[in-house]
mmCIF file of C-alpha atoms in Angstrom:
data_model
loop_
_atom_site.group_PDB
_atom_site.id
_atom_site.type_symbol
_atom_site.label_atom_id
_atom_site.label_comp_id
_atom_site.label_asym_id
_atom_site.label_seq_id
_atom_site.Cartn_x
_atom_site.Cartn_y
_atom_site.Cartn_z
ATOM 1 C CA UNK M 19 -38.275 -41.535 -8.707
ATOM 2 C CA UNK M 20 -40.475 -44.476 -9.707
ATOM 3 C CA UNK M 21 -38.984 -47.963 -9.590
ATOM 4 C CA UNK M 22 -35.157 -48.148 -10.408
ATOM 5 C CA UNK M 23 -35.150 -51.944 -11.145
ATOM 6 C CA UNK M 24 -37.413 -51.584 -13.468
ATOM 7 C CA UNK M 25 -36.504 -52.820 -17.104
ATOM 8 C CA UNK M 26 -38.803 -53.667 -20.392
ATOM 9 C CA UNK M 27 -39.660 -57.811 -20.166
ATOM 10 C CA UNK M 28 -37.454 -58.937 -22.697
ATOM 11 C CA UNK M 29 -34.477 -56.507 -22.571
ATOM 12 C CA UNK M 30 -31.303 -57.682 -22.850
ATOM 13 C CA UNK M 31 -27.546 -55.661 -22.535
ATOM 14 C CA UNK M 32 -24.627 -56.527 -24.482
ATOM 15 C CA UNK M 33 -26.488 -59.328 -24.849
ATOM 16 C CA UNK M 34 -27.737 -60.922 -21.116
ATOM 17 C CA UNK M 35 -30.886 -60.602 -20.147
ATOM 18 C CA UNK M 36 -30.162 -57.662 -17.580
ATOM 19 C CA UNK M 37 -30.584 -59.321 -14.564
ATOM 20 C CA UNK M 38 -28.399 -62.024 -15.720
ATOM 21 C CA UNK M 39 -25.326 -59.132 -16.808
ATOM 22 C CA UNK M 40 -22.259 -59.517 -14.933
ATOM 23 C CA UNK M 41 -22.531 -55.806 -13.557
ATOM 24 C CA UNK M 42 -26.466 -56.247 -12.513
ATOM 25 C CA UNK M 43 -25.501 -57.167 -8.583
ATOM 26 C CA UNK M 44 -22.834 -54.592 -8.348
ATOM 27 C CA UNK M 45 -25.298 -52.073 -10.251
ATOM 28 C CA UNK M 46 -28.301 -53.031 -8.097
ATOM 29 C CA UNK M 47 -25.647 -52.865 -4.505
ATOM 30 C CA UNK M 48 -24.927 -49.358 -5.337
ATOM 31 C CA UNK M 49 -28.677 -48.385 -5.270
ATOM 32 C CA UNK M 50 -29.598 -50.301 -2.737
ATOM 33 C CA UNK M 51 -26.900 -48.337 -0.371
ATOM 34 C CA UNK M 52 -27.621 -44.445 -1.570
ATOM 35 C CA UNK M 53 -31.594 -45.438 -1.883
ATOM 36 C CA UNK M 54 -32.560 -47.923 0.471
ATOM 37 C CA UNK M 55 -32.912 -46.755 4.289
ATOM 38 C CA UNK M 56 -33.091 -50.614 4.941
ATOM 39 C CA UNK M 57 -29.921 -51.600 3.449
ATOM 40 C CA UNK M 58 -26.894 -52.273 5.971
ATOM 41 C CA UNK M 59 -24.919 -49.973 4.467
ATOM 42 C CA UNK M 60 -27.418 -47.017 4.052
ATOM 43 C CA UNK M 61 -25.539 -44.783 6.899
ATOM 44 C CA UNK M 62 -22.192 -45.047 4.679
ATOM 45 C CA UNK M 63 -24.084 -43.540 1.814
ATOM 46 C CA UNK M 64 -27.240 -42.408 1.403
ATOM 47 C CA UNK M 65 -27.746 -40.878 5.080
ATOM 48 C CA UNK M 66 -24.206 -39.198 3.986
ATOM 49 C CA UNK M 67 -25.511 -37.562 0.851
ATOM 50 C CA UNK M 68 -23.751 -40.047 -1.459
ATOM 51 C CA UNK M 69 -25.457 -39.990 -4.778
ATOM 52 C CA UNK M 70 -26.170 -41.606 -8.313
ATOM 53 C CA UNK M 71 -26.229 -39.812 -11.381
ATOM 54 C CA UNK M 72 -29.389 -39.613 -13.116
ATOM 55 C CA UNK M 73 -28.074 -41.381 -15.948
ATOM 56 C CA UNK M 74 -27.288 -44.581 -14.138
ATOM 57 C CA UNK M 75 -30.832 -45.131 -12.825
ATOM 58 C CA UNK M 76 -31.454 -47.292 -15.870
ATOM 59 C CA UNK M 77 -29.106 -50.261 -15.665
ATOM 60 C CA UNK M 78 -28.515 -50.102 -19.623
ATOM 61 C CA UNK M 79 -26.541 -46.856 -19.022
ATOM 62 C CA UNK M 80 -24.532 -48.153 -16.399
ATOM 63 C CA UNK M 81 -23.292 -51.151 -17.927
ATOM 64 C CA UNK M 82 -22.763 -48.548 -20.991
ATOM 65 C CA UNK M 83 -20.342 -46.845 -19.145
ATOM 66 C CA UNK M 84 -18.336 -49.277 -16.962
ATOM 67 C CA UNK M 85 -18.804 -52.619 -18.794
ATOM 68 C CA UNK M 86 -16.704 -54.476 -19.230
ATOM 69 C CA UNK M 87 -15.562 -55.473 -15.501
ATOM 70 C CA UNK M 88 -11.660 -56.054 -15.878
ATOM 71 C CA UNK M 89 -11.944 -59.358 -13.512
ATOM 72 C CA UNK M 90 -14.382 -60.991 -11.788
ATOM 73 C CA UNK M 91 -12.803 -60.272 -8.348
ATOM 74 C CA UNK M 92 -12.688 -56.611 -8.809
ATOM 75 C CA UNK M 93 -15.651 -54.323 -7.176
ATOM 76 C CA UNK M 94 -16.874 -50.848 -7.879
ATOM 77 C CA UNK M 95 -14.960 -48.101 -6.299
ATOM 78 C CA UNK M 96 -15.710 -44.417 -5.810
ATOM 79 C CA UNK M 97 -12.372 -42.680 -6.748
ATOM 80 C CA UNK M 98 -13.957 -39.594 -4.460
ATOM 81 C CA UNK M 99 -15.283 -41.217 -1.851
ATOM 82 C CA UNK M 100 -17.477 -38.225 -0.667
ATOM 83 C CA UNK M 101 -18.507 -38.379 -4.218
ATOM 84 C CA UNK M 102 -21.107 -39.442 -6.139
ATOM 85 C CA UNK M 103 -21.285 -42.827 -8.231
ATOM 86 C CA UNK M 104 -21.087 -41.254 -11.915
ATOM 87 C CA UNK M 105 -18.951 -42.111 -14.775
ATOM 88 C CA UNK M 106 -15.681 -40.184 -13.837
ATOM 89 C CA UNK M 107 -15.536 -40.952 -9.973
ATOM 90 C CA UNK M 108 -15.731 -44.619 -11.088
ATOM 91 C CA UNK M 109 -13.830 -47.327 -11.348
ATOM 92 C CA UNK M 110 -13.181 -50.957 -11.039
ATOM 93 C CA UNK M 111 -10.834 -51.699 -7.917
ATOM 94 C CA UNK M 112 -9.547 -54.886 -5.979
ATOM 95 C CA UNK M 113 -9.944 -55.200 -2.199
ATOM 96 C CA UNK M 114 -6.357 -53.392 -1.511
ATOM 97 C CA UNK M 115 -6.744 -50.498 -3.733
ATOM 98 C CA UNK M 116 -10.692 -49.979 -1.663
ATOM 99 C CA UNK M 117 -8.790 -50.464 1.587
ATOM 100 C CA UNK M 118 -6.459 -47.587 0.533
ATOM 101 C CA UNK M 119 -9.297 -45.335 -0.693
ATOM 102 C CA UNK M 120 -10.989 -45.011 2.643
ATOM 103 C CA UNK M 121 -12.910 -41.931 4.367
ATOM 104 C CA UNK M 122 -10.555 -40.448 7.439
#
């Protein structure tokens, strides 16, 4: 896949430029973890398989689907969490409800 971070100079999402969205850093942690062999928390996801769906390699689609964040202090969750980051297996979650949704 060619660069994921890529977006058109000039595009904006619900209005933000779309680095400057409130669900860019959560959007761009979740690649960075299935895609990135250098990220610290590569061997939690990508070296297990853990996937994104096609559709949320463009940030615009993401944001689509999950904006808007509930509260600031909540974090993306996998409902599934041998599944894949798509639309249905997530959702917005504070620190107790990830603590309780943890692999065995």
């Amino acid at each position: 896949m060619a660069n994921r971070t890529y977006h058109p100079r000039g595009e904006t999402v619900h209005g933000y430029p779309v680095r400057e969205h409130p669900l860019y850093v959560a959007w761009a942690n979740m690649l960075s973890r299935c895609f990135n062999p250098e990220s610290d928390d590569w061997v939690n996801y990508g070296s297990r398989g853990i996937r994104v769906d096609a559709r949320w390699h463009h940030f615009a689609q993401f944001a689509e689907d999950m904006h808007p964040k509930p509260r600031a202090e909540l974090s993306l969750d996998r409902k599934d969490v041998n599944g894949a980051y798509t639309k249905d297996n997530c959702r917005w979650a504070d620190k107790t409800e990830q603590c309780v949704n943890r692999r065995k």
